[in-house]
Coordinates of C-alpha atoms and ligand atoms in Angstrom, one line a residue:
X1 CA 0.0 0.0 0.0
X2 CA 1.5 3.3 -1.0
X3 CA 2.6 5.6 1.8
X4 CA 1.7 8.5 -0.3
X5 CA -0.1 11.1 1.8
X6 CA -2.6 13.7 0.5
X7 CA -1.6 17.2 -0.1
X8 CA -2.1 19.9 2.5
X9 CA -5.1 22.1 1.7
X10 CA -2.6 24.9 1.1
X11 CA -1.2 23.0 -1.9
X12 CA -4.6 23.2 -3.6
X13 CA -5.7 26.0 -5.9
X14 CA -9.1 27.7 -5.3
X15 CA -10.5 25.8 -8.3
X16 CA -9.3 22.5 -6.9
X17 CA -10.8 23.2 -3.5
X18 CA -14.1 24.1 -5.1
X19 CA -14.1 20.9 -7.2
X20 CA -13.8 18.8 -4.0
X21 CA -17.2 20.1 -2.9
X22 CA -19.1 18.5 -5.7
X23 CA -19.3 15.0 -7.1
X24 CA -17.4 13.8 -10.2
X25 CA -20.6 12.1 -11.4
X26 CA -23.7 10.6 -9.7
X27 CA -21.7 7.9 -8.0
X28 CA -18.1 9.2 -7.6
X29 CA -16.3 11.9 -5.7
X30 CA -14.6 14.4 -8.0
X31 CA -11.1 14.1 -6.6
X32 CA -8.1 16.1 -7.8
X33 CA -6.0 13.7 -9.9
X34 CA -3.1 16.3 -10.3
X35 CA -2.7 16.3 -6.5
X36 CA -3.1 12.6 -6.0
X37 CA -6.7 12.7 -4.6
X38 CA -8.7 9.9 -6.3
X39 CA -12.4 10.2 -7.1
X40 CA -13.6 7.2 -5.2
X41 CA -17.1 5.6 -5.7
X42 CA -19.9 6.1 -3.3
X43 CA -23.2 4.3 -3.6
X44 CA -26.2 2.8 -1.9
X45 CA -27.5 1.2 0.2
X46 CA -28.7 0.6 3.7
X47 CA -29.0 -3.2 3.7
X48 CA -26.5 -4.2 1.1
X49 CA -24.4 -2.8 -1.8
X50 CA -26.1 -1.5 -4.9
X51 CA -23.4 -0.8 -7.5
X52 CA -24.6 0.0 -10.9
X53 CA -23.7 -2.3 -13.7
X54 CA -24.4 0.3 -16.4
X55 CA -21.5 1.6 -18.4
X56 CA -22.3 5.3 -17.7
X57 CA -22.2 5.9 -14.1
X58 CA -25.1 8.4 -14.2
X59 CA -27.7 5.7 -14.8
X60 CA -28.9 3.0 -12.4
X61 CA -30.9 0.1 -13.5
X62 CA -32.2 -1.0 -10.1
X63 CA -32.8 -4.5 -11.4
X64 CA -29.3 -4.9 -12.9
X65 CA -26.7 -4.1 -10.4
X66 CA -23.5 -5.9 -9.4
X67 CA -24.6 -9.0 -7.3
X68 CA -24.4 -8.3 -3.6
X69 CA -25.7 -9.9 -0.4
X70 CA -29.2 -8.7 0.3
X71 CA -29.6 -8.5 4.0
X72 CA -33.0 -7.9 5.7
X73 CA -33.9 -4.2 5.4
X74 CA -34.1 -2.3 8.7
X75 CA -37.8 -3.1 9.2
X76 CA -36.8 -6.7 9.7
X77 CA -33.3 -6.3 11.3
X78 CA -34.7 -3.9 13.8
X79 CA -36.9 -6.6 15.2
X80 CA -33.7 -8.6 16.2
X81 CA -32.8 -6.1 19.0
X82 CA -29.3 -7.6 18.5
X83 CA -26.5 -5.0 18.0
X84 CA -23.8 -7.7 17.7
X85 CA -25.6 -9.3 14.8
X86 CA -26.2 -5.9 13.2
X87 CA -22.5 -5.2 13.5
X88 CA -21.7 -8.4 11.6
X89 CA -24.1 -7.3 8.9
X90 CA -22.1 -4.1 8.6
X91 CA -18.8 -5.9 8.5
X92 CA -20.1 -8.1 5.6
X93 CA -21.4 -5.1 3.7
X94 CA -17.9 -3.4 4.0
X95 CA -16.2 -6.5 2.6
X96 CA -18.4 -6.3 -0.4
X97 CA -17.6 -2.6 -0.8
X98 CA -13.9 -3.4 -0.6
X99 CA -14.3 -6.0 -3.4
X100 CA -16.2 -3.5 -5.5
X101 CA -14.1 -0.5 -4.6
X102 CA -16.8 1.5 -3.1
X103 CA -15.5 3.9 -0.5
X104 CA -18.8 4.9 1.2
X105 CA -22.0 2.9 1.4
X106 CA -25.0 5.2 1.6
X107 CA -26.8 4.0 4.8
X108 CA -28.1 3.4 7.4
X109 CA -31.3 5.4 7.4
X110 CA -32.4 6.3 10.9
X111 CA -35.4 8.5 10.3
X112 CA -38.1 7.9 12.8
X113 CA -41.2 5.9 11.7
X114 CA -43.5 8.9 12.6
X115 CA -46.5 7.3 10.8
X116 CA -46.7 3.7 9.6
X117 CA -48.0 4.9 6.2
X118 CA -44.5 6.2 5.4
X119 CA -43.2 4.8 2.1
X120 CA -39.7 4.2 3.5
X121 CA -40.7 2.7 6.8
X122 CA -39.1 -0.5 5.4
X123 CA -35.8 1.2 5.3
X124 CA -35.9 2.8 8.8
X125 CA -35.5 1.2 12.2
X126 CA -38.2 2.2 14.6
X127 CA -40.7 4.6 16.1
X128 CA -38.4 4.8 19.0
X129 CA -35.1 6.9 18.7
X130 CA -33.3 5.0 21.4
X131 CA -33.8 1.6 19.7
X132 CA -33.1 3.1 16.2
X133 CA -29.8 4.6 17.4
X134 CA -28.6 1.7 19.4
X135 CA -29.3 -0.8 16.6
X136 CA -28.2 1.2 13.5
X137 CA -24.9 2.1 15.2
X138 CA -24.0 -1.5 14.5
X139 CA -24.1 -0.9 10.8
X140 CA -21.9 2.2 11.1
X141 CA -19.4 0.7 13.4
X142 CA -19.3 -2.6 11.5
X143 CA -18.8 -1.1 8.1
X144 CA -16.2 1.4 9.3
X145 CA -14.3 -1.2 11.2
X146 CA -13.2 -2.4 7.8
X147 CA -12.1 1.0 6.5
X148 CA -15.2 1.8 4.4
X149 CA -17.3 4.8 5.1
X150 CA -21.0 5.1 5.8
X151 CA -23.6 7.8 5.3
X152 CA -26.0 8.2 8.2
X153 CA -29.2 9.5 6.6
X154 CA -31.4 11.5 6.1
X155 CA -30.5 14.3 8.4
X156 CA -33.1 15.3 9.5
X157 CA -36.9 14.6 9.8
X158 CA -37.3 12.9 6.4
X159 CA -40.3 11.0 7.7
X160 CA -42.5 10.9 4.6
X161 CA -42.3 10.5 0.9
X162 CA -45.2 12.8 0.0
X163 CA -43.7 16.1 -1.4
X164 CA -40.3 15.1 0.1
X165 CA -38.2 17.3 -2.0
X166 CA -39.6 20.6 -0.6
X167 CA -42.0 20.0 2.2
X168 CA -41.3 21.8 5.5
X169 CA -41.5 19.6 8.5
X170 CA -42.7 22.0 11.2
X171 CA -41.4 20.5 14.5
X172 CA -41.0 21.8 18.0
X173 CA -37.5 22.0 19.5
X174 CA -38.6 19.4 22.1
X175 CA -39.7 16.9 19.5
X176 CA -36.6 17.5 17.4
X177 CA -34.3 17.0 20.5
X178 CA -36.3 14.0 22.0
X179 CA -37.5 12.2 18.9
X180 CA -36.0 13.2 15.6
X181 CA -32.4 13.9 16.6
X182 CA -31.4 11.3 19.2
X183 CA -30.7 8.4 16.8
X184 CA -28.4 10.6 14.8
X185 CA -26.8 12.1 17.9
X186 CA -26.2 8.7 19.5
X187 CA -24.5 7.3 16.4
X188 CA -22.4 10.5 15.9
X189 CA -21.1 10.3 19.4
X190 CA -20.7 6.5 19.5
X191 CA -19.4 5.7 16.0
X192 CA -18.6 9.0 14.2
X193 CA -20.0 8.1 10.8
X194 CA -17.6 9.3 8.1
X195 CA -20.4 11.0 6.3
X196 CA -23.9 12.2 7.0
X197 CA -26.5 12.7 4.2
X198 CA -28.8 15.7 4.7
X199 CA -32.4 15.3 3.9
X200 CA -34.4 16.6 1.0
X201 CA -37.0 18.4 3.2
X202 CA -37.0 21.6 5.1
X203 CA -37.2 21.8 8.8
X204 CA -39.3 24.8 10.0
X205 CA -39.0 26.4 6.6
X206 CA -35.2 26.0 6.0
X207 CA -33.9 23.4 3.6
X208 CA -31.7 20.9 5.5
X209 CA -28.9 21.3 2.9
X210 CA -28.5 25.0 3.8
X211 CA -29.5 25.0 7.5
X212 CA -26.4 26.3 9.4
X213 CA -28.1 25.6 12.7
X214 CA -28.6 22.0 11.7
X215 CA -25.3 21.2 9.9
X216 CA -22.9 23.3 11.9
X217 CA -24.4 24.5 15.3
X218 CA -26.0 21.2 16.2
X219 CA -24.2 18.6 14.3
X220 CA -20.6 19.8 14.6
X221 CA -20.5 22.3 17.5
X222 CA -22.9 20.5 19.8
X223 CA -22.4 16.9 18.9
X224 CA -18.7 17.0 17.8
X225 CA -19.3 15.4 14.3
X226 CA -16.0 15.1 12.5
X227 CA -17.0 13.8 9.1
X228 CA -18.5 15.4 6.0
X229 CA -22.1 16.2 5.1
X230 CA -23.3 15.3 1.6
X231 CA -26.6 16.3 0.1
X232 CA -29.2 13.8 -0.7
X233 CA -29.4 13.4 -4.5
X234 CA -30.7 16.7 -5.7
X235 CA -31.2 18.2 -2.3
X236 CA -28.7 21.1 -2.7
X237 CA -30.6 24.0 -4.1
X238 CA -28.1 26.8 -3.5
X239 CA -24.4 25.7 -3.5
X240 CA -23.1 28.9 -1.9
X241 CA -25.7 28.9 0.9
X242 CA -25.2 25.2 1.4
X243 CA -21.4 25.3 1.6
X244 CA -21.7 28.2 4.1
X245 CA -24.2 26.2 6.1
X246 CA -21.7 23.3 6.4
X247 CA -22.5 21.1 3.4
X248 CA -19.2 19.6 2.2
X249 CA -20.5 17.8 -0.9
X250 CA -23.2 18.3 -3.5
X251 CA -24.5 15.1 -5.0
X252 CA -25.0 14.5 -7.8
X253 CA -22.9 17.3 -9.3
X254 CA -24.6 20.2 -10.9
X255 CA -21.2 21.1 -12.6
X256 CA -21.3 24.6 -11.1
X257 CA -18.0 24.7 -9.3
X258 CA -17.4 28.1 -10.8
X259 CA -20.2 29.4 -8.5
X260 CA -18.0 28.5 -5.5
X261 CA -14.9 30.1 -7.1
X262 CA -16.7 33.3 -7.8
X263 CA -18.3 33.4 -4.3
X264 CA -14.9 32.8 -2.7
X265 CA -13.4 35.6 -4.8
X266 CA -16.2 38.1 -4.0
X267 CA -16.4 37.3 -0.3
X268 CA -19.7 35.4 -0.2
X269 CA -17.7 32.4 0.9
X270 CA -15.0 33.0 3.5
X271 CA -11.7 31.2 2.6
X272 CA -11.7 29.4 6.0
X273 CA -15.1 27.9 5.3
X274 CA -14.1 26.7 1.9
X275 CA -10.9 25.3 3.3
X276 CA -12.9 23.6 6.1
X277 CA -15.3 21.9 3.6
X278 CA -12.6 20.9 1.2
X279 CA -10.4 19.6 4.0
X280 CA -13.3 17.3 5.1
X281 CA -13.3 15.8 1.7
X282 CA -9.5 15.2 1.8
X283 CA -9.9 13.6 5.2
X284 CA -12.6 11.3 3.9
X285 CA -10.4 10.1 1.0
X286 CA -7.6 9.6 3.5
X287 CA -9.8 7.5 5.8
X288 CA -10.9 5.2 2.9
X289 CA -7.6 5.0 1.0
X290 CA -6.3 1.9 2.7
X291 CA -9.5 -0.1 2.0
X292 CA -9.7 1.2 -1.5
X293 CA -6.1 0.2 -2.2
X294 CA -6.7 -3.5 -1.4
X295 CA -6.4 -5.5 -4.7
X296 CA -7.8 -8.8 -5.7
X297 CA -10.0 -9.3 -2.6
X298 CA -13.1 -11.4 -3.1
X299 CA -15.7 -11.7 -0.3
X300 CA -17.0 -15.1 0.8
X301 CA -20.5 -15.3 -0.8
X302 CA -21.6 -18.3 1.3
X303 CA -20.4 -16.8 4.6
X304 CA -22.2 -13.5 3.9
X305 CA -25.3 -15.5 2.9
X306 CA -25.1 -17.2 6.3
X307 CA -25.0 -13.8 8.0
X308 CA -28.1 -12.9 6.0
X309 CA -29.8 -16.1 7.0
X310 CA -29.2 -15.5 10.7
X311 CA -30.3 -12.0 10.4
X312 CA -33.5 -13.1 8.6
X313 CA -34.3 -15.6 11.4
X314 CA -33.9 -12.9 14.1
X315 CA -36.1 -10.5 12.1
X316 CA -39.3 -12.5 12.5
X317 CA -41.9 -11.7 15.1
X318 CA -44.4 -14.3 16.2
X319 CA -47.6 -12.4 16.9
X320 CA -50.0 -15.3 17.5
X321 CA -49.7 -19.0 18.1
X322 CA -53.1 -20.4 19.2
X323 CA -53.2 -24.2 19.9
X324 CA -49.5 -24.1 19.4
X325 CA -50.1 -24.5 15.7
X326 CA -46.5 -23.6 15.2
X327 CA -44.0 -25.1 14.8
X328 CA -45.3 -27.4 12.0
X329 CA -44.6 -31.1 12.6
X330 CA -42.2 -32.5 10.0
X331 CA -44.8 -35.2 9.1
X332 CA -47.7 -32.8 8.8
X333 CA -49.8 -32.5 5.6
X334 CA -49.0 -28.9 4.6
X335 CA -50.6 -26.7 2.0
X336 CA -48.9 -23.4 1.1
X337 CA -51.0 -20.6 -0.3
X338 CA -49.9 -17.2 -1.6
X339 CA -47.7 -16.0 -4.4
X340 CA -45.2 -14.6 -1.9
X341 CA -44.1 -18.2 -1.2
X342 CA -43.0 -18.6 -4.8
X343 CA -42.2 -14.9 -5.6
X344 CA -40.8 -13.5 -2.3
X345 CA -41.0 -9.9 -1.5
X346 CA -37.6 -9.6 0.3
X347 CA -36.6 -6.0 0.0
X348 CA -38.0 -2.5 -0.5
X349 CA -38.4 -0.5 -3.7
X350 CA -36.3 2.5 -4.7
X351 CA -32.6 3.4 -4.1
X352 CA -31.9 0.6 -1.7
X353 CA -32.9 -2.1 -4.2
X354 CA -30.2 -4.8 -4.6
X355 CA -29.4 -7.6 -7.0
X356 CA -28.8 -10.5 -4.6
X357 CA -26.0 -13.0 -4.9
X358 CA -28.6 -15.8 -4.5
X359 CA -32.3 -16.0 -3.9
X360 CA -34.2 -19.0 -2.5
X361 CA -38.0 -18.8 -2.2
X362 CA -39.9 -20.6 0.6
X363 CA -41.2 -23.1 -2.0
X364 CA -37.8 -23.8 -3.4
X365 CA -36.5 -24.3 0.2
X366 CA -39.3 -26.9 0.8
X367 CA -38.3 -28.7 -2.4
X368 CA -34.6 -28.6 -1.4
X369 CA -35.5 -30.0 2.0
X370 CA -37.7 -32.8 0.6
X371 CA -40.8 -31.3 2.2
X372 CA -43.9 -32.3 0.2
X373 CA -46.5 -29.5 0.2
X374 CA -49.4 -28.5 -2.0
X375 CA -49.1 -25.0 -3.4
X376 CA -51.7 -22.5 -4.8
X377 CA -50.8 -18.9 -5.6
X378 CA -54.2 -17.7 -4.5
X379 CA -53.7 -14.1 -5.9
X380 CA -51.5 -12.1 -8.2
X381 CA -49.0 -9.5 -6.8
X382 CA -50.5 -6.6 -8.7
X383 CA -53.3 -4.4 -7.3
X384 CA -55.8 -5.9 -9.7
X385 CA -59.1 -7.4 -8.4
X386 CA -59.1 -11.0 -7.2
X387 CA -59.1 -13.9 -9.7
X388 CA -61.9 -16.3 -8.7
X389 CA -60.2 -19.2 -10.4
X390 CA -57.1 -18.6 -8.2
X391 CA -59.2 -18.3 -5.1
X392 CA -61.1 -21.5 -5.9
X393 CA -57.9 -23.4 -6.5
X394 CA -56.5 -22.2 -3.2
X395 CA -59.6 -23.2 -1.2
X396 CA -59.5 -26.6 -2.8
X397 CA -55.8 -27.0 -2.0
X398 CA -56.5 -26.2 1.7
X399 CA -58.9 -29.1 2.0
X400 CA -57.7 -31.8 4.3
X401 CA -54.4 -30.2 5.2
X402 CA -53.1 -30.4 8.7
X403 CA -51.8 -26.8 8.4
X404 CA -52.3 -24.2 5.8
X405 CA -49.4 -21.7 5.5
X406 CA -50.8 -18.5 3.9
X407 CA -48.2 -16.0 2.6
X408 CA -49.8 -12.6 2.6
X409 CA -48.6 -9.1 2.6
X410 CA -47.8 -6.0 0.6
X411 CA -46.7 -6.3 -3.0
X412 CA -44.0 -3.9 -4.3
X413 CA -46.7 -1.8 -5.9
X414 CA -48.2 -1.1 -2.5
X415 CA -45.1 0.5 -0.7
X416 CA -41.8 2.0 -1.8
X417 CA -39.5 4.9 -1.6
X418 CA -41.1 7.7 -3.6
X419 CA -44.6 7.5 -2.3
X420 CA -46.5 6.9 1.0
X421 CA -49.3 4.4 1.4
X422 CA -52.9 5.3 1.3
X423 CA -54.1 2.6 3.7
X424 CA -52.6 0.5 6.5
X425 CA -54.8 -2.5 5.4
X426 CA -53.6 -5.4 3.4
X427 CA -55.0 -5.8 -0.1
X428 CA -58.7 -6.7 0.2
X429 CA -58.4 -9.6 -2.2
X430 CA -55.9 -11.3 0.2
X431 CA -58.2 -10.8 3.2
X432 CA -61.1 -12.3 1.2
X433 CA -59.0 -15.3 0.2
X434 CA -57.9 -15.8 3.9
X435 CA -61.6 -15.8 4.9
X436 CA -62.5 -18.3 2.2
X437 CA -59.6 -20.6 3.1
X438 CA -60.3 -20.4 6.8
X439 CA -63.9 -21.3 6.2
X440 CA -62.6 -24.5 4.6
X441 CA -59.8 -25.2 7.1
X442 CA -59.3 -23.6 10.5
X443 CA -55.7 -24.5 10.8
X444 CA -54.3 -21.5 9.1
X445 CA -51.0 -19.7 9.8
X446 CA -50.5 -16.3 8.1
X447 CA -46.9 -15.4 7.2
X448 CA -46.7 -11.6 6.5
X449 CA -44.3 -10.0 4.1
X450 CA -44.4 -6.2 4.4
X451 CA -42.0 -3.3 4.9
X452 CA -44.2 -1.4 7.3
X453 CA -47.1 -2.3 9.5
X454 CA -50.3 -3.7 8.2
X455 CA -53.5 -3.8 10.3
X456 CA -54.0 -7.3 11.6
X457 CA -57.2 -6.9 13.6
X458 CA -59.6 -7.1 10.6
X459 CA -58.6 -10.6 9.7
X460 CA -56.8 -12.1 12.7
X461 CA -59.8 -14.3 13.8
X462 CA -59.2 -16.3 10.6
X463 CA -55.7 -17.4 11.6
X464 CA -54.5 -19.5 14.6
X465 CA -50.9 -18.4 13.9
X466 CA -49.5 -15.1 12.7
X467 CA -45.8 -14.6 11.9
X468 CA -44.7 -11.1 11.0
X469 CA -41.7 -11.6 8.8
X470 CA -41.3 -8.1 7.4
X471 CA -38.8 -8.2 4.5
X472 CA -36.2 -10.8 5.0
X473 CA -33.5 -10.3 2.4
X474 CA -32.2 -13.0 0.1
X475 CA -32.2 -15.8 2.7
X476 CA -35.8 -15.3 3.8
X477 CA -37.0 -18.6 2.3
X478 CA -34.6 -20.9 4.3
X479 CA -35.0 -18.8 7.4
X480 CA -38.8 -19.0 7.2
X481 CA -38.6 -22.8 6.8
X482 CA -36.3 -23.0 9.9
X483 CA -38.8 -21.0 12.0
X484 CA -42.0 -22.5 10.7
X485 CA -40.8 -26.1 11.1
X486 CA -39.2 -25.5 14.5
X487 CA -35.5 -25.8 13.7
X488 CA -35.2 -22.5 15.5
X489 CA -37.6 -20.5 17.7
X490 CA -38.7 -17.0 16.6
X491 CA -37.2 -14.3 18.8
X492 CA -38.0 -11.0 17.1
X493 CA -39.7 -8.2 19.0
X494 CA -41.7 -5.4 17.4
X495 CA -39.8 -2.1 16.8
X496 CA -43.0 -0.5 15.6
X497 CA -46.5 -0.5 17.2
X498 CA -49.3 -2.3 15.3
X499 CA -52.4 -0.2 15.9
X500 CA -55.9 -1.5 15.5
X501 CA -56.5 1.3 12.9
X502 CA -54.4 4.0 11.3
X503 CA -56.7 6.6 12.8
X504 CA -55.5 5.6 16.2
X505 CA -52.1 7.0 15.4
X506 CA -51.8 10.6 16.6
X507 CA -49.7 11.7 13.6
X508 CA -52.4 10.8 11.2
X509 CA -54.4 14.0 11.8
X510 CA -51.4 15.9 10.4
X511 CA -50.4 13.4 7.7
X512 CA -49.0 13.9 5.1
X513 CA -49.4 17.7 5.4
X514 CA -50.6 20.2 2.7
X515 CA -49.4 23.2 0.7
X516 CA -45.8 22.4 1.4
X517 CA -46.1 22.1 5.2
X518 CA -46.6 19.2 7.6
X519 CA -47.1 20.0 11.2
X520 CA -45.7 17.5 13.7
X521 CA -48.6 18.4 16.0
X522 CA -48.3 15.2 18.0
X523 CA -44.9 16.5 19.3
X524 CA -43.1 13.8 21.2
X525 CA -46.1 11.5 21.3
X526 CA -44.9 9.2 18.5
X527 CA -45.8 5.5 18.6
X528 CA -45.8 3.9 22.0
X529 CA -45.0 7.2 23.6
X530 CA -48.6 8.2 22.7
X531 CA -50.4 4.9 23.3
X532 CA -48.8 4.3 26.7
X533 CA -49.0 7.9 27.9
X534 CA -52.7 8.2 27.0
X535 CA -53.5 4.5 27.8
X536 CA -54.7 3.8 24.3
X537 CA -55.2 0.2 23.3
X538 CA -53.2 -1.2 20.4
X539 CA -53.3 -4.5 18.6
X540 CA -49.7 -5.5 19.2
X541 CA -47.5 -3.2 21.3
X542 CA -43.9 -2.0 20.7
X543 CA -41.6 -4.8 22.0
X544 CA -44.1 -7.6 21.6
X545 CA -43.0 -11.0 20.3
X546 CA -43.8 -14.6 21.2
X547 CA -41.5 -17.6 21.0
X548 CA -42.1 -21.3 21.0
X549 CA -41.1 -21.5 24.6
X550 CA -43.8 -21.4 27.3
X551 CA -43.1 -19.7 30.6
X552 CA -44.6 -20.1 34.0
X553 CA -43.8 -17.7 36.9
X554 CA -44.5 -18.9 40.4
X555 CA -43.7 -18.1 44.0
X556 CA -42.8 -14.6 43.1
X557 CA -42.1 -12.3 46.1
X558 CA -41.7 -8.5 45.6
Ligands
GLC601 C1 -32.2 8.8 -3.0 C2 -32.4 8.6 -1.5 C3 -31.1 8.4 -0.8 C4 -30.1 7.7 -1.7 C5 -29.8 8.6 -2.8 C6 -28.8 8.0 -3.8 O1 -33.1 9.8 -3.4 O2 -33.2 9.5 -0.7 O3 -31.4 7.6 0.4 O4 -29.0 7.3 -0.9 O5 -30.9 9.1 -3.5 O6 -29.5 6.9 -4.5

C-alpha cells in the first residue's frame, strides 16, 4: 500500500478546493488527480451494496446491479434487538464494498417511523429513537471497522415521501431533540459516521442542505461530528448557501464549481469555510484510501449469505400461536397458499434495491429439503381485483391439510421509496382469500411480508398463527422454513407498534401535510409514547413478540 499522503489544503488552488465540494458524477467523488486525490465511488445502500452495472455511471438500472448480499432491510433487522448481529451485517457489507471498490456505502437510514404509512418505513428502524440509534450504530461501526465509510441518513426529519423534495416539517424543538435527533446524535457520538447525508425536506422552513443551525451548530458544534455532510441526491438548491451552512459535498454534481470560485473571490464564501469543507473531503479520502487500495479481494459469498440467513431468522416476530399450531410437525400434511411463497418480497423499492447473490423462495426451500406440500398462488402480486379461479384453486388446495401456511402481505406496488401508502390495510383480495380458506380449514398460519405495519385486527380471527416476517432479504426462504418447522424459535420483538387502525395513530391527523407544510402536532407523542401515555389500546405493542417456549412464573415475592 502506497505511503503517499494527501496534499495539504494549502497546496490546492481555489478551483481545486471548489471541485472537491461536488461529485465527479452521480456515484463518484470528484477528486483532484493532479494532486493525488482519487475520485472514489460512493453508492447505496442501507441493507447491502447497490453498485450500478451500467457503463455510464449516471444511470442506475435497479434491477441490474452488481450482485451483492441482500440482508434484511431495517424493518426486519430492527426486530432482532441484536446489536452484535447488526455489527456483523455491517462488516459483511464493508467486505463487499472493498471488493467492488466503493469507499462509502449510503446508509443506514435512521429517520423515525413517525407514521406507519411512510413509504420508506421498510428502510428505517423504529418509532423509538433509542432503539433506532442503538441498533443502527452497529451498521456504522461494522462497516467502518473495515475502513469503508457510511452515510448516516437523512438528516433530519425525512419521515414521509409525499412532497419530500420541498415539504417543510414543522417541528418543535422538544420533538426534534427528543424524537427526531437522538438516533443521529447517539450514532455520531458513539461511532462517528464518516459521512452524513442531509435530507431533502425543510425543517421549520429551512432546507436541510442549507441549514447552518442543523449542519454546523447542532451537528458539529454541539455533537462533535468530525465527518462530512453530503446532500441527498438533488437536495442542494443553493451551492453557496449550502457550503456556508456546512455542506461539504453536493450530489449529484450540478457542474457549477465556478459558482463556488466566484463566491470565494467576492467574499460570499470565506476562505476558511471553503478550506474547512474541502479539508473534510481530503480527510474522507484519507480514511478510505487503505481499504480502496486492497487489490484482488473477493468476499465469501456463502459466509455472507449465512449472515443474511441468521439476520432473517432474528427478524421475524411471532404475533399469534393459538393451539401451538407452530412449529409445524415434519410429518404434517402442509398446504402453502400465496404468491409470496413462490415470488418472495424480500426488500423494498427504490434506491436501496439490490441484485442478490442468490435467492431461495420458501417453496424452493421446501423442495430442497424434501418437504412435500401442495401450493396454490391464490392471488396475483398486482393491485388488480381478485381472480376467482385462483381463489377456488387455493380453497381446494386447503382441503384436508393439517396446516395451511398463507403467505400474505404488501406487493411492491403497495409500498416503496417515492410514495406513501394510502391505507394501512392489506389488499382486500388477500383478506377475502384468507376468509375463504379459513372457512374450509381452521388450521391457518399467516406469514406476513411487508415493509411497514399492516392492520392485523380485521382478519386475525381467521388465523391460529401469525408470523410477521417483514422483508427478510435473500435468505428469507430458508429462514422461514427454519422457524415454521421449528428448527429455531422465533425471537423478534416489534420495533413498531401495530395499531388497530391508522386513525388511532396521533400523527395521522397531520399526515402527510398540505401546501408544502406538515405540522408535527403530536410532538413527542410518537408511537408507544402516545399509546402508553394516554393508555390507548393497540393490537400489538412495541416490544411484543412470542417464541415457541412457554413460561410459568410462580412463588414470586416482591
Ligand atoms: C435517494 C435517497 C437516498 C439515496 C440517494 C442515492 O433519493 O433519498 O437515500 O442514498 O438518493 O441513491
